[in-house]
PDB file of C-alpha atoms (C1' of nucleotides) in Angstrom:
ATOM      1  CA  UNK A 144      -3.046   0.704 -16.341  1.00  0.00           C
ATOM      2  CA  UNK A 145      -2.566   3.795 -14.291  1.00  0.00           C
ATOM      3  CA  UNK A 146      -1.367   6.379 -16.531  1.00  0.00           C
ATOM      4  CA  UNK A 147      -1.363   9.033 -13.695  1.00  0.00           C
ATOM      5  CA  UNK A 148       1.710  10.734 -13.190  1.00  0.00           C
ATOM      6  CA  UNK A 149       3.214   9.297 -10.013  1.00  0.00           C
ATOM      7  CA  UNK A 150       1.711   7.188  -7.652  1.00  0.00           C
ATOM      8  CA  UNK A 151      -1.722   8.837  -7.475  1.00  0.00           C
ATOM      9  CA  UNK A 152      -2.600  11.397  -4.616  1.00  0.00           C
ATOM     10  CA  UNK A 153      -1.605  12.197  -1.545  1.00  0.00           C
ATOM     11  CA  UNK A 154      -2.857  10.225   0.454  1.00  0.00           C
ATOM     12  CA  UNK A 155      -2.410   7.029  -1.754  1.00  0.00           C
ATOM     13  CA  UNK A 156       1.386   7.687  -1.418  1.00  0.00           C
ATOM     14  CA  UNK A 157       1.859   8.622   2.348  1.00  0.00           C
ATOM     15  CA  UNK A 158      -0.675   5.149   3.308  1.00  0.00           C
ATOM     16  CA  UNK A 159       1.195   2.921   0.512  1.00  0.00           C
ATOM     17  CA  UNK A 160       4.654   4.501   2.447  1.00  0.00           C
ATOM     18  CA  UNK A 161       3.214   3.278   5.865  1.00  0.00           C
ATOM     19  CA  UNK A 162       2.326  -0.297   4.599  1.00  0.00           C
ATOM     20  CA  UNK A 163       5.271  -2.059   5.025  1.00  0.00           C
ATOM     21  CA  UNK A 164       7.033  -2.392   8.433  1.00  0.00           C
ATOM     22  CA  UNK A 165      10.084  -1.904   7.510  1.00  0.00           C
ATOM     23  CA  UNK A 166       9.244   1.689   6.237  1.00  0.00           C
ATOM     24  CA  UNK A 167       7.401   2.250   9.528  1.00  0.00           C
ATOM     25  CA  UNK A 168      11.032   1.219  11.711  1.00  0.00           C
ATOM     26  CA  UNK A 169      12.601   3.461   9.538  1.00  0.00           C
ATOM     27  CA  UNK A 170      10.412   6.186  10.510  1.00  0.00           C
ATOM     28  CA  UNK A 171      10.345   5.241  14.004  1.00  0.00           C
ATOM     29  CA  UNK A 172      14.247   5.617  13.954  1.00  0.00           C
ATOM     30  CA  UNK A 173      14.197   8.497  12.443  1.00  0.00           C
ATOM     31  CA  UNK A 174      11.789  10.597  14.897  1.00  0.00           C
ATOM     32  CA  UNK A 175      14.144  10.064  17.868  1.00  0.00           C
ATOM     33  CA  UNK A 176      17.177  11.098  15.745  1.00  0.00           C
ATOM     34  CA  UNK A 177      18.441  11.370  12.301  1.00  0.00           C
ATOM     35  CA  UNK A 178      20.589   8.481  10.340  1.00  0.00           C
ATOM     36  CA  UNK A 179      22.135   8.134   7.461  1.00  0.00           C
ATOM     37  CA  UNK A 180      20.880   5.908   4.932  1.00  0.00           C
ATOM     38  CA  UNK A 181      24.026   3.248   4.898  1.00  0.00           C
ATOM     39  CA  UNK A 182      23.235   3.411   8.731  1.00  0.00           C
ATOM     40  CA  UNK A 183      20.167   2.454   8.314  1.00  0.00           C
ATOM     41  CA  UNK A 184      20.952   0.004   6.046  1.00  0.00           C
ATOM     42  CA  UNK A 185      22.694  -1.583   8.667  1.00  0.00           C
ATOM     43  CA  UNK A 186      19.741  -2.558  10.575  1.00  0.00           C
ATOM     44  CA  UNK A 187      17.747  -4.883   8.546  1.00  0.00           C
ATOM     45  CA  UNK A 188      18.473  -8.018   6.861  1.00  0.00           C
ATOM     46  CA  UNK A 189      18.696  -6.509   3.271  1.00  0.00           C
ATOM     47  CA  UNK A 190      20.729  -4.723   0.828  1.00  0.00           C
ATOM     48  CA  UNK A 191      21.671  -0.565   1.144  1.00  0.00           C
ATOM     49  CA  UNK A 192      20.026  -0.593  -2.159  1.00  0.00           C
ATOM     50  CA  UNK A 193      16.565  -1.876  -0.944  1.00  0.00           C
ATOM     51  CA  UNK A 194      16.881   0.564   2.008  1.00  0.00           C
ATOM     52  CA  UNK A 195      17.525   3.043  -0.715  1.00  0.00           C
ATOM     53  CA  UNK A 196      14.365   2.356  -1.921  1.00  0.00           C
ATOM     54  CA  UNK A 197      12.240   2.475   1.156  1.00  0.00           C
ATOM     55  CA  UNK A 198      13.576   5.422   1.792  1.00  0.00           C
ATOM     56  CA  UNK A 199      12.704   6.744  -1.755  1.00  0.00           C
ATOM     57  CA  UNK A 200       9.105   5.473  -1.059  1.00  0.00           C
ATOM     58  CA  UNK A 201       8.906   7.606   2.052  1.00  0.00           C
ATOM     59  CA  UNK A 202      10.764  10.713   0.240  1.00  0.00           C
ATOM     60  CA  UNK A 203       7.619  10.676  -2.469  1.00  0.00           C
ATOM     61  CA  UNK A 204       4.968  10.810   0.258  1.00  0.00           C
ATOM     62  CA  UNK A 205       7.119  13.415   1.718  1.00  0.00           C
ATOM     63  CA  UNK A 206       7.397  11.298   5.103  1.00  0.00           C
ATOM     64  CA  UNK A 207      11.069  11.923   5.210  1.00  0.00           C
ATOM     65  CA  UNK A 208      13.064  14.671   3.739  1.00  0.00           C
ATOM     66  CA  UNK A 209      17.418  13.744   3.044  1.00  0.00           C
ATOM     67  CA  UNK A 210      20.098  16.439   3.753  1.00  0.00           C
ATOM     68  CA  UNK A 211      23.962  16.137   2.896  1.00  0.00           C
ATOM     69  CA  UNK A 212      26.332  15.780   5.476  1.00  0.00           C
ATOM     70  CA  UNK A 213      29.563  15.456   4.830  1.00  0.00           C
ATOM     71  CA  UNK A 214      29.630  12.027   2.417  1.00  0.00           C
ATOM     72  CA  UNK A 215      26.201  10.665   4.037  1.00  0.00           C
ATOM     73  CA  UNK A 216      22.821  11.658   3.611  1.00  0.00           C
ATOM     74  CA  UNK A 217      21.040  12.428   6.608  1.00  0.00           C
ATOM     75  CA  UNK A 218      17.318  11.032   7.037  1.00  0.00           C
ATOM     76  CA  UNK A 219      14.683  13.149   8.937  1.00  0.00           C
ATOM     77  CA  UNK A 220      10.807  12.735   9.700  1.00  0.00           C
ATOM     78  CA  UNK A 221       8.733  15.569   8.227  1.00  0.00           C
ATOM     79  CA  UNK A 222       6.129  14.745  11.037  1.00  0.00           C
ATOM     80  CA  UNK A 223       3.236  17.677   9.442  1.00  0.00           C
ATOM     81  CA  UNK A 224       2.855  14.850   6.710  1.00  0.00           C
ATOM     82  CA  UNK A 225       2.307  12.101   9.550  1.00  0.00           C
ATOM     83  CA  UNK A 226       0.041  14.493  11.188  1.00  0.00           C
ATOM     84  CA  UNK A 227      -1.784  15.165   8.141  1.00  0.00           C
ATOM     85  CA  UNK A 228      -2.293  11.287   7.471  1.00  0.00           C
ATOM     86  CA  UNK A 229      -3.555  11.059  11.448  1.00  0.00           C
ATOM     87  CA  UNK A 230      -6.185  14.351  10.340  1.00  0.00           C
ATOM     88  CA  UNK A 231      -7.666  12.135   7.592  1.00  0.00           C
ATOM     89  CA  UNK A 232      -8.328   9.117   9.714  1.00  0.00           C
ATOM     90  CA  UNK A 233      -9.194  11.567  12.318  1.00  0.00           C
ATOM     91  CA  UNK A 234     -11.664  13.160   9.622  1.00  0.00           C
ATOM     92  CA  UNK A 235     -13.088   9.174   9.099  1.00  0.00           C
ATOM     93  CA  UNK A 236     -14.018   8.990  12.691  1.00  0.00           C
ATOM     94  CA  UNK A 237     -15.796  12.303  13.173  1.00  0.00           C
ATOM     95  CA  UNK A 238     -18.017  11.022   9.772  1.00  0.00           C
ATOM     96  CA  UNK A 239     -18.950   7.922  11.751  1.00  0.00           C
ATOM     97  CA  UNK A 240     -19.561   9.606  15.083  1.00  0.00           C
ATOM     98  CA  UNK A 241     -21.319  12.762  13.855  1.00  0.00           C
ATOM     99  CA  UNK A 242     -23.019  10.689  10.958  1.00  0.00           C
ATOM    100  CA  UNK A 243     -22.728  14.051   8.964  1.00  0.00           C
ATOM    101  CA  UNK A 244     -23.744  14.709   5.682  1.00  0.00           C
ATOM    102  CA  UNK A 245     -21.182  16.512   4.510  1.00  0.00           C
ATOM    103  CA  UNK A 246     -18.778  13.667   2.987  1.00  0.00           C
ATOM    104  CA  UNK A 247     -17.602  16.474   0.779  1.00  0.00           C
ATOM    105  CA  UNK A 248     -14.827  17.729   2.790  1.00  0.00           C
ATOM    106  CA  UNK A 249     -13.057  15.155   3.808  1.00  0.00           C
ATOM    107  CA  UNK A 250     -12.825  13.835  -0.171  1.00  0.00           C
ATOM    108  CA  UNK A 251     -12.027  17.087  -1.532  1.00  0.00           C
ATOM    109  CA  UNK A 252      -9.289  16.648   1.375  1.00  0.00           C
ATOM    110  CA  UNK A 253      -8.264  13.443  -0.033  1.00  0.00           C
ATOM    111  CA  UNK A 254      -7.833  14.863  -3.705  1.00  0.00           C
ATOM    112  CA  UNK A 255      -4.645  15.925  -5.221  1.00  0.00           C
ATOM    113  CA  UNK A 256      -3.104  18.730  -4.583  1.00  0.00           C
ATOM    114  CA  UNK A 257      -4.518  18.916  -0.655  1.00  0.00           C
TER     115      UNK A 257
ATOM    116  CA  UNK B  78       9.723 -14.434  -1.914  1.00  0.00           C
ATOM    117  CA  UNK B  79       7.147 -13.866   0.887  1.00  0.00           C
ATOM    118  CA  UNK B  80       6.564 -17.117   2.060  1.00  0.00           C
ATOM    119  CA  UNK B  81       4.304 -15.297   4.736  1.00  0.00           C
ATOM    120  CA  UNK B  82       0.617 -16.420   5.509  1.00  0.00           C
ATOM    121  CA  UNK B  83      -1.354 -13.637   4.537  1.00  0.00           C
ATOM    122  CA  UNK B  84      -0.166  -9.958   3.416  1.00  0.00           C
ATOM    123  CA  UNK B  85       2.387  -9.206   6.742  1.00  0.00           C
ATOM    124  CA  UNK B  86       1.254  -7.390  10.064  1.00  0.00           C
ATOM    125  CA  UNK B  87      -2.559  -5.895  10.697  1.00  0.00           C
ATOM    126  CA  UNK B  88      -0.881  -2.706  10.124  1.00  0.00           C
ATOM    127  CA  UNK B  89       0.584  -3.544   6.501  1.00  0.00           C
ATOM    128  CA  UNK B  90      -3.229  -4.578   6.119  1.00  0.00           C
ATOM    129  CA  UNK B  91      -4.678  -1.822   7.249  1.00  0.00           C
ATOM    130  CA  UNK B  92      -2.570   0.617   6.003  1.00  0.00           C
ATOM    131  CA  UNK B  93      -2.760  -0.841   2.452  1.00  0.00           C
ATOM    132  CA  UNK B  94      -6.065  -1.000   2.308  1.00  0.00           C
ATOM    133  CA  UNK B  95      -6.315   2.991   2.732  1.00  0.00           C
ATOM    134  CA  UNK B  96      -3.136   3.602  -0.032  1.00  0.00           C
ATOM    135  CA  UNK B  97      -6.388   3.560  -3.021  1.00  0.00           C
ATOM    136  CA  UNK B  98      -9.009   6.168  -3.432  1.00  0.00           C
ATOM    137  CA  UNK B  99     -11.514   4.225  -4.635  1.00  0.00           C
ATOM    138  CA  UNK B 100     -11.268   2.180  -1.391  1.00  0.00           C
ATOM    139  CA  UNK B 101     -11.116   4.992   0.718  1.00  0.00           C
ATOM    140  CA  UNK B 102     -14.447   6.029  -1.125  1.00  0.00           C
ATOM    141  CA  UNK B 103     -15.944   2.929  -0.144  1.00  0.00           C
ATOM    142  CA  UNK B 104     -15.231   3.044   3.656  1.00  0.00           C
ATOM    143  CA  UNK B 105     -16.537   6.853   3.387  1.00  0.00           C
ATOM    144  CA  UNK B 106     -19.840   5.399   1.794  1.00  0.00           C
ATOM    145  CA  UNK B 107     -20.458   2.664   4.107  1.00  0.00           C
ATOM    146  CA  UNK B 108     -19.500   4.812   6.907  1.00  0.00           C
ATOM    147  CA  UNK B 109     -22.718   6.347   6.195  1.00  0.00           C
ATOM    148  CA  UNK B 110     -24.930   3.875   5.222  1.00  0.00           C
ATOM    149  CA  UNK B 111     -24.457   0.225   4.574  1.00  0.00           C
ATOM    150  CA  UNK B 112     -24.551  -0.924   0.642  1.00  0.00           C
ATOM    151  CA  UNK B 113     -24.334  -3.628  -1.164  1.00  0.00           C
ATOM    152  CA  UNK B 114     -21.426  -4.992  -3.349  1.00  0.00           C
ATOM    153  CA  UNK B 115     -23.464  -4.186  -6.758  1.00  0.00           C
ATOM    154  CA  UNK B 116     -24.550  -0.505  -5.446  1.00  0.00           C
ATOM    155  CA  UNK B 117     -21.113   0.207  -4.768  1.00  0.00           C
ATOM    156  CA  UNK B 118     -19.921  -1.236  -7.871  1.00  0.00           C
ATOM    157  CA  UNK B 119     -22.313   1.426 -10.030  1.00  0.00           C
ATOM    158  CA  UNK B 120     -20.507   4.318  -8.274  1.00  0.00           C
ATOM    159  CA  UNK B 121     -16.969   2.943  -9.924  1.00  0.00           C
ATOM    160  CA  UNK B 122     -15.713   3.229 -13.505  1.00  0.00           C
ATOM    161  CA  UNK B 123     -14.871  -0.837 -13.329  1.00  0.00           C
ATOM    162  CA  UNK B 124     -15.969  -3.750 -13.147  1.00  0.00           C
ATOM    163  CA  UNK B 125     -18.380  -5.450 -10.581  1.00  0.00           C
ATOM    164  CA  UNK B 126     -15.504  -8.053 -10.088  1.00  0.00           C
ATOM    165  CA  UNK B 127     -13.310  -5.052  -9.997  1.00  0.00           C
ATOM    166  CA  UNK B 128     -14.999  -3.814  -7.174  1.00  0.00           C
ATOM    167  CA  UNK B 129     -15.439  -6.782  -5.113  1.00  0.00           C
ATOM    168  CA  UNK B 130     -11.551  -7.229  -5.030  1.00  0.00           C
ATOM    169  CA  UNK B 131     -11.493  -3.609  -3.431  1.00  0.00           C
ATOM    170  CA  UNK B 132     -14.133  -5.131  -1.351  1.00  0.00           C
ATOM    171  CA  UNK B 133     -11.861  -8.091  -0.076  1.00  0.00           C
ATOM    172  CA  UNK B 134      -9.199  -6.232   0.676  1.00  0.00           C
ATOM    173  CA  UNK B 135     -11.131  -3.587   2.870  1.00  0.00           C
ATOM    174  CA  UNK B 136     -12.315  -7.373   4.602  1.00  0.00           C
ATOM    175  CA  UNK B 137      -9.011  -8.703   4.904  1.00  0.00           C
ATOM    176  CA  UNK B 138      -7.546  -5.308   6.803  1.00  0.00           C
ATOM    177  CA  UNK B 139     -11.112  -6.144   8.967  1.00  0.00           C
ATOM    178  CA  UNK B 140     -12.161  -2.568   8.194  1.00  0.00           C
ATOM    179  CA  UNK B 141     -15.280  -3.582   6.519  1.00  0.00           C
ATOM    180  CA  UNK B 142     -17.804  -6.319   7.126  1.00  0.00           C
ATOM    181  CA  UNK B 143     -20.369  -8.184   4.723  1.00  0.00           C
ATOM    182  CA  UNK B 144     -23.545  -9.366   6.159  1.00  0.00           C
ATOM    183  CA  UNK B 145     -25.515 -11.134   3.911  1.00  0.00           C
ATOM    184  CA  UNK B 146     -29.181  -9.580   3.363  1.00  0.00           C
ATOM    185  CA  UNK B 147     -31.543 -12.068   1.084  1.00  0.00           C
ATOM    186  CA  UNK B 148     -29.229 -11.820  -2.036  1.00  0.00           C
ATOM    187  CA  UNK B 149     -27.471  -8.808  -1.216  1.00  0.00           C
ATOM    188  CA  UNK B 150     -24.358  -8.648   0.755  1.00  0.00           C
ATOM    189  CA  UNK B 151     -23.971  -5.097   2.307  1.00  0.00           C
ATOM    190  CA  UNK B 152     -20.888  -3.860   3.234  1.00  0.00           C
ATOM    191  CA  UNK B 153     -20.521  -1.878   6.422  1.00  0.00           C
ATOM    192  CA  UNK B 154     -17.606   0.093   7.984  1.00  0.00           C
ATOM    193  CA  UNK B 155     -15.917  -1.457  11.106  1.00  0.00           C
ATOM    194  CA  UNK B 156     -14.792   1.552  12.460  1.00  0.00           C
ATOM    195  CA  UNK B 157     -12.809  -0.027  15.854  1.00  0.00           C
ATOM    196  CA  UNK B 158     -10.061  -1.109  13.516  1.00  0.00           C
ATOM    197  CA  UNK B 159     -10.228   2.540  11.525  1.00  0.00           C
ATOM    198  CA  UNK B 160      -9.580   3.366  15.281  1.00  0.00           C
ATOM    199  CA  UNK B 161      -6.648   1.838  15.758  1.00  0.00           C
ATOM    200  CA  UNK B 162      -4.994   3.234  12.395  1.00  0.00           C
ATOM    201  CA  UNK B 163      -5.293   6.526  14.141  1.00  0.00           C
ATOM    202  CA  UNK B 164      -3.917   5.397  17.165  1.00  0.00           C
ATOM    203  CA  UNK B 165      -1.200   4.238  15.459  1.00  0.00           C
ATOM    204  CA  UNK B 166      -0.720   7.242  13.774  1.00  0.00           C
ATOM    205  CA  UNK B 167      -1.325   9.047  17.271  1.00  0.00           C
ATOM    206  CA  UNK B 168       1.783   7.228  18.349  1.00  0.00           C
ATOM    207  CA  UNK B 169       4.105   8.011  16.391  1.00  0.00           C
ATOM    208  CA  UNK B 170       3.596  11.585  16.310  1.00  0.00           C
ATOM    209  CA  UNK B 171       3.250  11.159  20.354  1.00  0.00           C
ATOM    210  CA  UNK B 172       7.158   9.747  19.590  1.00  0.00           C
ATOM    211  CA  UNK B 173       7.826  13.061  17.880  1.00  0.00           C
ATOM    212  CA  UNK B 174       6.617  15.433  20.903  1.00  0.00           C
ATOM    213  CA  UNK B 175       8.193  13.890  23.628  1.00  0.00           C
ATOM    214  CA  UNK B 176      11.195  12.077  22.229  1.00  0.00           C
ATOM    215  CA  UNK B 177      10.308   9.400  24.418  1.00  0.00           C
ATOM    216  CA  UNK B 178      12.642   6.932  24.378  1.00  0.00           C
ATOM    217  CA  UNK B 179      10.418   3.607  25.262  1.00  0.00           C
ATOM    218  CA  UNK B 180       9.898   2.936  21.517  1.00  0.00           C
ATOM    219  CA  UNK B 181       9.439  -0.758  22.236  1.00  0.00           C
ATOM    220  CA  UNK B 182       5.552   0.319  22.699  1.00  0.00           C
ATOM    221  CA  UNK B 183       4.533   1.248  19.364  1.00  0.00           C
ATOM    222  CA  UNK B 184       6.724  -1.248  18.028  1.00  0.00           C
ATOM    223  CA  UNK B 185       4.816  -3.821  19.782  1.00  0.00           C
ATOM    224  CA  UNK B 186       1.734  -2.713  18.890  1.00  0.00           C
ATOM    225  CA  UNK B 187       2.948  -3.195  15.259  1.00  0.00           C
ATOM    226  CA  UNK B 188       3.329  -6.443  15.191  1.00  0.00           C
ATOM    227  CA  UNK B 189       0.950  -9.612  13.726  1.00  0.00           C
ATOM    228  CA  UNK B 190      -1.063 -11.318  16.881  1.00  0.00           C
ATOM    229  CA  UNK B 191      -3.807  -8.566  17.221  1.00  0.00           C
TER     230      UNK B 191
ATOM    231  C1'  DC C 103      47.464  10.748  -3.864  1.00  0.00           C
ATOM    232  C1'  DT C 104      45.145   6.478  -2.689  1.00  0.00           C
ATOM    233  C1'  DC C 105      41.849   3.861  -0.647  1.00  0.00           C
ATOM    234  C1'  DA C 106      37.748   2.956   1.778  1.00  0.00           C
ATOM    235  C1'  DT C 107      33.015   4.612   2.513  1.00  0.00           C
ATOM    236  C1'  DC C 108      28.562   6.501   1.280  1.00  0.00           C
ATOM    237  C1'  DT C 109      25.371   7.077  -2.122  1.00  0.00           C
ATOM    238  C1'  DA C 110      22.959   6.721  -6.607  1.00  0.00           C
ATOM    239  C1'  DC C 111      21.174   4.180 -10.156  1.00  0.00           C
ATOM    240  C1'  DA C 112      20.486   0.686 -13.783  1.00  0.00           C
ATOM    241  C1'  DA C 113      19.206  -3.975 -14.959  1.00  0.00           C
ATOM    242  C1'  DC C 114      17.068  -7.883 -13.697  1.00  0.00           C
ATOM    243  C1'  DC C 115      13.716 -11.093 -11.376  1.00  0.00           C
ATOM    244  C1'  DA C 116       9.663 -13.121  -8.674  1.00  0.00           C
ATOM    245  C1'  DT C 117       5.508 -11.821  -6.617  1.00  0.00           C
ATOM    246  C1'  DT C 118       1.673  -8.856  -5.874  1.00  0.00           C
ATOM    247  C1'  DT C 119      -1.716  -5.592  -7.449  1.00  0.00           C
ATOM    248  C1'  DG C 120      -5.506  -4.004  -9.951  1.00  0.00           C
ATOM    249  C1'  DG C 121      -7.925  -4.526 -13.664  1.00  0.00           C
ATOM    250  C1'  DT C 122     -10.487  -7.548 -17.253  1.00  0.00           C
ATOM    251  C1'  DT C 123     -13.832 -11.385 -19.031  1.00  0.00           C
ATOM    252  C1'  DG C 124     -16.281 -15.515 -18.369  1.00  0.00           C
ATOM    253  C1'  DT C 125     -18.709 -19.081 -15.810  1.00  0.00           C
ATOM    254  C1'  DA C 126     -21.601 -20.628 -12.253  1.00  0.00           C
ATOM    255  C1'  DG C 127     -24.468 -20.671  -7.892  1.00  0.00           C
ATOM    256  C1'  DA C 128     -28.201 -18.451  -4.931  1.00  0.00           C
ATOM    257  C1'  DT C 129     -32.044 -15.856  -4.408  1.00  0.00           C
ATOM    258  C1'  DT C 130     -35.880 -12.929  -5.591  1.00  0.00           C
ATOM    259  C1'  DA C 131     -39.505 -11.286  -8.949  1.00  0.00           C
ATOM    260  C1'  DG C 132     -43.297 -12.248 -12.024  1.00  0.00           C
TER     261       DG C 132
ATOM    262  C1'  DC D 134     -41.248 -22.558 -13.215  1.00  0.00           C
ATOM    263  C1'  DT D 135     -38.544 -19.015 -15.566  1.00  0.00           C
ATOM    264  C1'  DA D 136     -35.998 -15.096 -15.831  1.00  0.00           C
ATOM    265  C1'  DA D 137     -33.425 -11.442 -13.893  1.00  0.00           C
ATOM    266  C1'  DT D 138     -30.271 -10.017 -10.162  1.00  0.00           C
ATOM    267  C1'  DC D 139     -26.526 -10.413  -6.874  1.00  0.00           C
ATOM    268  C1'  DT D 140     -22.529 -12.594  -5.738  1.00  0.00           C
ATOM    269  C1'  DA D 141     -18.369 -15.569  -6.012  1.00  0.00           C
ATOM    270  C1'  DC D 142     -14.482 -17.105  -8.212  1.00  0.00           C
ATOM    271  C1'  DA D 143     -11.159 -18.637 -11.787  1.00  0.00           C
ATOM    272  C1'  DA D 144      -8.043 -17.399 -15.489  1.00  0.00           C
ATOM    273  C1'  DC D 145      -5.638 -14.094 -17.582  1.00  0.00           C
ATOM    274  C1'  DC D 146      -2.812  -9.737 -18.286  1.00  0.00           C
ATOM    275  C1'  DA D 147      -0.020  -5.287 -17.649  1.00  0.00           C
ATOM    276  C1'  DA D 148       2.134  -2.719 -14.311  1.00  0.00           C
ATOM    277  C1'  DA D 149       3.955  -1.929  -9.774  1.00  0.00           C
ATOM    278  C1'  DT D 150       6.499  -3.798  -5.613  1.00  0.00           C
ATOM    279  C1'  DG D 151      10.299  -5.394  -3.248  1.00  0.00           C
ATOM    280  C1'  DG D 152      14.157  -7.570  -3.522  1.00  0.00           C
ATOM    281  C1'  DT D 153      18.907  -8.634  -5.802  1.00  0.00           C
ATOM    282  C1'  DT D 154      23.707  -7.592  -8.044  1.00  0.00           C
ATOM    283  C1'  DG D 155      26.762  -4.655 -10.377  1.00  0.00           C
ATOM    284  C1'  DT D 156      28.752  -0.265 -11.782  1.00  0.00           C
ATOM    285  C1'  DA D 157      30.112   4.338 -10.952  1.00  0.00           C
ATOM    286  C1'  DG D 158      30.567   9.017  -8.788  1.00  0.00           C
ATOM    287  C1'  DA D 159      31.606  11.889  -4.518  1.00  0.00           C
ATOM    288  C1'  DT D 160      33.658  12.541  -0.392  1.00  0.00           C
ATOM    289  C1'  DG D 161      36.641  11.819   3.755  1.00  0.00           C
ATOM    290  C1'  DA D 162      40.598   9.390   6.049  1.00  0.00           C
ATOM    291  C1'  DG D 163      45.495   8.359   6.223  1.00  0.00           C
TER     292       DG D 163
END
DNA sequence: CTCATCTACAACCATTTGGTTGTAGATTAG
DNA sequence: CTAATCTACAACCAAATGGTTGTAGATGAG
């Protein structure tokens, strides 16, 4: 029933990317040093095709950008996006602490677009 | 094919629970003030049943709360767990700065049993 | 050149998600 | 008591998710 055109916003895409642990390992890996996908593959009981995917799911929140090496495609964190989720949550807490009345920032924040 | 008990780790939970807007809207609102199920339900283009689902799954992640109130049940934030979605997030980025290589902590903090 | 490897992508399938409507139980208002 | 309100929940449905297998195109190794 959502006609949007992919996924919804931002944020909807970068917190859908996180919730699955597999996703999360992947990004974990991928901090500490870059890996191919078929290398990746290689670490969890599935097919390269559903790491293909996960890794497709993190490309459209922009979690992870691919580069071409040679015959294998290099996966990378784009950490600003992490950081950006972590500025959201972090924008959460601050309207709990400071009880403020300005809930208009952080959802114009969490429109699309950023 | 998940034969699992209930939706994977606290951190799929959580983490799904924030990939909607609407539900993100919610935990803003309550954040600020407590409501019940039916107030909440006015501010949505659905359904009251609609609504309560979002409700449910906010519960399920433990990010929200219902206390019953004479026929009312209002919904307040739980903002400990909120918390420990940004600590989460914290982590991995703390992963990214230092290139630590002891990434059996955050992993273990990603798993079911807390 | 030939073959193995890495990747991409389509087709398919079961389950989950996110919405609906409808029914029914509590609880308050009058 | 009766009626209106708030909530819960079941049944249903379309679309998205998360997995599979199979096919095919690039690229590097020998």
């Amino acid at each position: 029933m959502v006609v949007d055109e992919l996924g919804g916003t931002e944020a909807d895409r970068i917190f859908h990317a996180l919730a699955d642990a597999t996703r999360r390992d992947i990004i974990a890996r991928v901090i500490r040093q870059e890996q191919s996908v078929s290398a990746l593959a290689r670490l969890y009981p599935m097919s390269l095709a559903a790491v293909q995917k996960h890794v497709a799911v993190l490309e459209r929140a922009a979690l992870v950008t691919k580069e071409r090496h040679g015959r294998e495609q290099r996966v990378r964190a784009d950490l600003t996006v992490l950081r950006r989720a972590t500025r959201l949550l972090d924008a959460y807490e601050q309207l709990w602490r400071h009880r403020t009345h300005s809930i208009e920032q952080i959802l114009a924040e969490d429109q699309e677009g950023h």
